[in-house]
XYZ file of C-alpha atoms in Angstrom:
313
model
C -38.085 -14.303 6.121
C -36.905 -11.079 7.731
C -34.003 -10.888 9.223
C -33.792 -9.601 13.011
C -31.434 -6.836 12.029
C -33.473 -5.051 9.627
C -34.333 -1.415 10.058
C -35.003 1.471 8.187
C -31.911 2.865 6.587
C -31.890 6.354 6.285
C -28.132 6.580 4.232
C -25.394 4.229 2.725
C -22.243 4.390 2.308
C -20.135 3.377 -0.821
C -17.084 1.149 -0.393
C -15.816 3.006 -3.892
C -12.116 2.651 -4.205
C -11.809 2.839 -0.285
C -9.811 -0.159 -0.481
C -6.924 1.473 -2.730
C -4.167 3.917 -1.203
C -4.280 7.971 -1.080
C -1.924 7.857 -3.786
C -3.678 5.782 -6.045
C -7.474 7.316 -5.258
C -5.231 10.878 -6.373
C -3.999 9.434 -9.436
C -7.643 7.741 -10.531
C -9.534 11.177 -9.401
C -6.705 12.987 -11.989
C -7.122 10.183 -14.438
C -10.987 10.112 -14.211
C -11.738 13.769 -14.106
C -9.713 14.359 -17.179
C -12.282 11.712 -18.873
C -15.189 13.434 -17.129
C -14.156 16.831 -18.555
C -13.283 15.020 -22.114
C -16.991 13.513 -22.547
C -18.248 16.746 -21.076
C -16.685 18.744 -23.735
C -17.162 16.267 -26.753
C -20.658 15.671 -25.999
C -21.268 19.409 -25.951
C -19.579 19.831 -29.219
C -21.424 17.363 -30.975
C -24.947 18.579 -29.889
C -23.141 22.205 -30.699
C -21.763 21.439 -34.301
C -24.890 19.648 -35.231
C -27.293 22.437 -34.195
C -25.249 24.588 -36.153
C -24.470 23.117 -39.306
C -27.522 22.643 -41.721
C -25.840 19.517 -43.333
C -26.287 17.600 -40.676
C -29.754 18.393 -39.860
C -30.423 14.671 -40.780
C -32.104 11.866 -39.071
C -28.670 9.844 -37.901
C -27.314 13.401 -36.492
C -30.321 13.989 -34.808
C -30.266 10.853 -33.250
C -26.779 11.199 -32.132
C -27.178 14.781 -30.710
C -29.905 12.889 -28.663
C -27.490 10.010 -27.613
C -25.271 13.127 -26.645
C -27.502 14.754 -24.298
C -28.571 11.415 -22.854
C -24.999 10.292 -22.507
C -23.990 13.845 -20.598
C -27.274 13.220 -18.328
C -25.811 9.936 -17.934
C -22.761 10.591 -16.609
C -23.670 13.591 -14.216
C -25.861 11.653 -12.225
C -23.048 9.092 -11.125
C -19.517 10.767 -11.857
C -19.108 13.726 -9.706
C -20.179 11.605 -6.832
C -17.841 9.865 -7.251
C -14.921 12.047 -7.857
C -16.019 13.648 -4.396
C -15.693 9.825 -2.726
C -12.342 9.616 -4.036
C -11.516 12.428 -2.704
C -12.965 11.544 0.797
C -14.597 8.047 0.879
C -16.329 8.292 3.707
C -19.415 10.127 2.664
C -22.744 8.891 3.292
C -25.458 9.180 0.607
C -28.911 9.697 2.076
C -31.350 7.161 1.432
C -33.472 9.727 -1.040
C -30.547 10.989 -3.121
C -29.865 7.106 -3.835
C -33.176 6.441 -5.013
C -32.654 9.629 -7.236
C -29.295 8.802 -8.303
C -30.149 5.400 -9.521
C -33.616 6.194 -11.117
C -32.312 8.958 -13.346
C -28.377 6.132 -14.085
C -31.296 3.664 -15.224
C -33.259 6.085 -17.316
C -30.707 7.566 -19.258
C -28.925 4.629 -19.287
C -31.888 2.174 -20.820
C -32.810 5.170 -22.529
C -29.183 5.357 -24.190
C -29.578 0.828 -25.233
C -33.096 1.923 -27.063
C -31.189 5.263 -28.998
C -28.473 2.859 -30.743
C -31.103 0.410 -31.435
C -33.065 3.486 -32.856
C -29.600 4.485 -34.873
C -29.225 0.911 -36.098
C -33.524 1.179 -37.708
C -32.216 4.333 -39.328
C -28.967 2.892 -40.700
C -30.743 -0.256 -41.535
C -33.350 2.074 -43.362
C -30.839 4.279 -45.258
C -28.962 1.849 -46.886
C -31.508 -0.803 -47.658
C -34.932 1.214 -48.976
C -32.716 4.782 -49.474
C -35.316 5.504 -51.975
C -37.798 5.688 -49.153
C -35.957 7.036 -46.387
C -36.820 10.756 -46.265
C -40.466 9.155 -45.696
C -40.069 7.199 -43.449
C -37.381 8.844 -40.859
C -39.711 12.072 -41.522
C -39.455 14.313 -38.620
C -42.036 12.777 -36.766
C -40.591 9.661 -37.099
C -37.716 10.626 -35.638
C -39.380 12.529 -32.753
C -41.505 9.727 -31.901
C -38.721 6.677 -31.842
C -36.769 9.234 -29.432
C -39.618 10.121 -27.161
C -40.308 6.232 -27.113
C -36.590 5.580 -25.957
C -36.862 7.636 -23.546
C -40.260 6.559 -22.336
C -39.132 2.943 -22.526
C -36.311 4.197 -20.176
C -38.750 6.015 -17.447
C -40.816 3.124 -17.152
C -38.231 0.416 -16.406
C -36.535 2.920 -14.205
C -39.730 2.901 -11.995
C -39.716 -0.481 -11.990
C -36.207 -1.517 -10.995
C -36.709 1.508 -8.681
C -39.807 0.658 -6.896
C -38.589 -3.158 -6.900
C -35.769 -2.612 -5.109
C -36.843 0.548 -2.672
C -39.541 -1.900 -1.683
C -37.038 -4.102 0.284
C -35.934 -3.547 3.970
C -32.226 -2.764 4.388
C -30.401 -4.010 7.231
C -27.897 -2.224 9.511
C -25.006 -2.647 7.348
C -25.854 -0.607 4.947
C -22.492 0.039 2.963
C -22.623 -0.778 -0.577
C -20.236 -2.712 -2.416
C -20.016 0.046 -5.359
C -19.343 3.261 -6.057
C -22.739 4.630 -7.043
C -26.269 2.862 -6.407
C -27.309 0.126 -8.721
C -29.566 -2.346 -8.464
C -27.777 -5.880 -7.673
C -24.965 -4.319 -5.058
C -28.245 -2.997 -3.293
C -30.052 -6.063 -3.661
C -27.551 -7.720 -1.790
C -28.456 -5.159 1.512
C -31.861 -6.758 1.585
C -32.687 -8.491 4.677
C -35.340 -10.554 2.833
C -35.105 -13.379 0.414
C -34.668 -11.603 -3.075
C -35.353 -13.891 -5.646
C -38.708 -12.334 -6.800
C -36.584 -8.780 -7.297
C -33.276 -10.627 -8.919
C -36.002 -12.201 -11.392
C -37.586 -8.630 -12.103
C -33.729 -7.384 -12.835
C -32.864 -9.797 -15.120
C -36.134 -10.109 -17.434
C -36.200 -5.967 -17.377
C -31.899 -6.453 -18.122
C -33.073 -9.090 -21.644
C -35.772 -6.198 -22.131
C -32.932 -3.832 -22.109
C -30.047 -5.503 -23.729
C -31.351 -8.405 -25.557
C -33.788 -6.928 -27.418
C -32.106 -3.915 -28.885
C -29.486 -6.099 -29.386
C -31.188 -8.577 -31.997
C -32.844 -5.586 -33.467
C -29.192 -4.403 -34.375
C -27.976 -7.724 -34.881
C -31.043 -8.317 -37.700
C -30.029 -5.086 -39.300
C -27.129 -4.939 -39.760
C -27.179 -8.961 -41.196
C -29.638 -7.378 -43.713
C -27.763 -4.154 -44.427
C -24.033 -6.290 -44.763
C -26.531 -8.283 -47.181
C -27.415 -5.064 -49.067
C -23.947 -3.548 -49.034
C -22.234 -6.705 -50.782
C -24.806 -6.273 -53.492
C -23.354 -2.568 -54.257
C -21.603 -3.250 -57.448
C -19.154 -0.547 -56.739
C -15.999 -0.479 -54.787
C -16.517 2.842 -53.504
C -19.983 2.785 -52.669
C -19.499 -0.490 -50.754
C -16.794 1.539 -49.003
C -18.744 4.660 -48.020
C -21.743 2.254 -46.969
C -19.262 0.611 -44.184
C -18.097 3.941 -43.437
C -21.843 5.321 -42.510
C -22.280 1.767 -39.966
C -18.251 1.461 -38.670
C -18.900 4.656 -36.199
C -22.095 3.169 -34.684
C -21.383 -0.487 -35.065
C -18.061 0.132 -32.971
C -20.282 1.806 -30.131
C -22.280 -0.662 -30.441
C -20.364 -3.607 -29.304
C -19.114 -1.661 -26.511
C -21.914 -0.369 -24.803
C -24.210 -3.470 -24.814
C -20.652 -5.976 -24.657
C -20.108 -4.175 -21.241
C -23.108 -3.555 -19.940
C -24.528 -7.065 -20.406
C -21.293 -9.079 -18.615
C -22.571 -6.648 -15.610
C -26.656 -7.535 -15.755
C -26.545 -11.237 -17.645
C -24.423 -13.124 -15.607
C -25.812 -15.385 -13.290
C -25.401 -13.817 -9.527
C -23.144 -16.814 -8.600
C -20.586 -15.185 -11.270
C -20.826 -12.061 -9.772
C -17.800 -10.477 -8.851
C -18.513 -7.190 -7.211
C -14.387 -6.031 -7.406
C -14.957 -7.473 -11.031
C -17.974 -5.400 -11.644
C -16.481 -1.848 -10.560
C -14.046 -2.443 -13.248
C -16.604 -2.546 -16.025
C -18.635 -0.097 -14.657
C -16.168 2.576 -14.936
C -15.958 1.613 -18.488
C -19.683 1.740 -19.237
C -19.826 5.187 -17.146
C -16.860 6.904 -18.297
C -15.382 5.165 -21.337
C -18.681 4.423 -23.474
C -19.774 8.297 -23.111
C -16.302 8.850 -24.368
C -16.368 7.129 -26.816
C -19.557 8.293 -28.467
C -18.269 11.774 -29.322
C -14.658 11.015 -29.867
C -15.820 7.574 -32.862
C -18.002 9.859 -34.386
C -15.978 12.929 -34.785
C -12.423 10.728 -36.033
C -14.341 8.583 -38.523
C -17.225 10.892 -39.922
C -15.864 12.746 -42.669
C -19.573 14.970 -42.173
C -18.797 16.119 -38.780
C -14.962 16.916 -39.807
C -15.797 19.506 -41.811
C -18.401 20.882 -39.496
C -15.536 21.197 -37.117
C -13.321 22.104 -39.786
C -15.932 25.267 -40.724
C -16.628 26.235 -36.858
C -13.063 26.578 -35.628
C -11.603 28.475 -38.526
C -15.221 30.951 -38.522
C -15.784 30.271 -42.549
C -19.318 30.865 -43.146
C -21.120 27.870 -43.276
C -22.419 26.936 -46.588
C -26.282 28.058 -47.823
């Protein structure tokens, strides 16, 4: 039933870090723009050193140049909003830039789940039919799986979208957050909302669960494969090619499933910031900064950019 106070909101307004002191919103911009700048950077010089360097015109580094430029898009759609609101947060977002703001988080975002699923295929690929790989992670393969990420990612974005823009807001329209996403806006609804908290969590098991077992399956198989390798070292250098992605792994989907798998009655929205600024700043982070310190590859890329050697024919 509609509630008597519903109306049609034309802006919100986050709560953010309102709650904390001047001091402390000063010390968290300071603390989070550093970050921002940090996964700026790294992200660039990934996409940068792999463009560059022939060697690692391969599937995997194609794949993670991708994951770069999604991650980047990612983190630009939500972060310098909210550096401004810490700053001053009492700024209204209009009603439009919300919708835009969370269709483009959810795109990137899903399409980001479906790219290390995508890197866990090609992994699971390499080490376990290596004879085969160059045919089947052609280039066209490898254009195709991205494109489909990505496609995947539009398409539930319109969905959550048009789910929850569907709804009539009532006058209070602050939300609980400090960007727009789908359950602190769900909770603005002046309508019962069970339908759209039932679209949001079977699109969240599309999302999470999914990609999830596909990683999970591989890597059983390619742990399966490695302790076959008769040799020390080549069981070593195996782990080494999965430890980079496997540790991004567990991060990205470990956070971002506490926030969109657990029931409503468990949701803390306080609780909730908290891991989102891990899954918006940390995760993007971490992408750039795993793969550089334990890829021996990219090392020597950066190694051969900064001191200008010639890169190898």
């Amino acid at each position: 039933m509609l509630k008597s106070n519903a109306t049609f909101v034309t802006e919100f307004l986050f709560e953010g870090f309102s709650n904390f002191s001047w001091q402390h919103r000063l010390a968290l911009f300071a603390v989070f723009l550093t970050l921002y700048f940090l996964t700026l950077s790294g992200n660039v010089i990934i996409v940068t050193i792999i463009h560059l360097d022939h060697h690692l015109h391969t599937p995997m580094y194609f794949f993670l140049a991708i994951l770069s430029i999604s991650d980047t898009c990612y983190t630009v759609t939500i972060i310098p909003r909210m550096l401004s609101d810490l700053l001053n947060p009492y700024h209204t977002i209009a009603f439009q830039d919300c919708v835009v703001q969370i269709f483009f988080y959810l795109t990137f975002g899903i399409n980001n789940c479906f790219l290390l699923m995508v890197m866990g295929y090609d992994r699971y690929v390499a080490i376990c039919n290596p004879l085969r790989y160059s045919v089947i992670m052609g280039r066209a393969a490898c254009v195709h799986l991205a494109s489909g990420s990505l496609g995947i990612g539009l398409g539930m974005a319109i969905v959550q979208v048009t789910s929850v823009f569907s709804l009539p807001f009532c006058d209070g329209s602050v939300i609980p957050h400090f960007f727009c996403d789908v359950r602190p806006l769900l909770k603005l609804a002046c309508i019962d909302t069970t339908i759209n908290e039932i679209i949001n969590f079977v699109v969240s098991v599309c999302v999470l669960i999914l990609p999830m077992g596909v990683v999970f399956i591989s890597y059983v198989v390619i742990i399966s494969t490695i302790l076959k390798i008769a040799s020390a070292e080549g069981r070593k250098k195996a782990f080494a090619t999965c430890a980079s992605h496997l540790t991004v792994v567990i991060i990205h989907y470990g956070c971002t499933a506490i926030i969109y798998l657990k029931p409503k009655s468990q949701s803390l929205l306080g609780q909730d910031r908290l891991i989102s600024v891990t899954y918006t700043l940390i995760t993007p982070l971490l992408n750039p900064l795993v793969y550089s310190l334990r890829n021996k590859e990219v090392k020597d890329a950066l190694y051969r950019a900064i001191w200008q050697k010639p890169l190898p024919s």
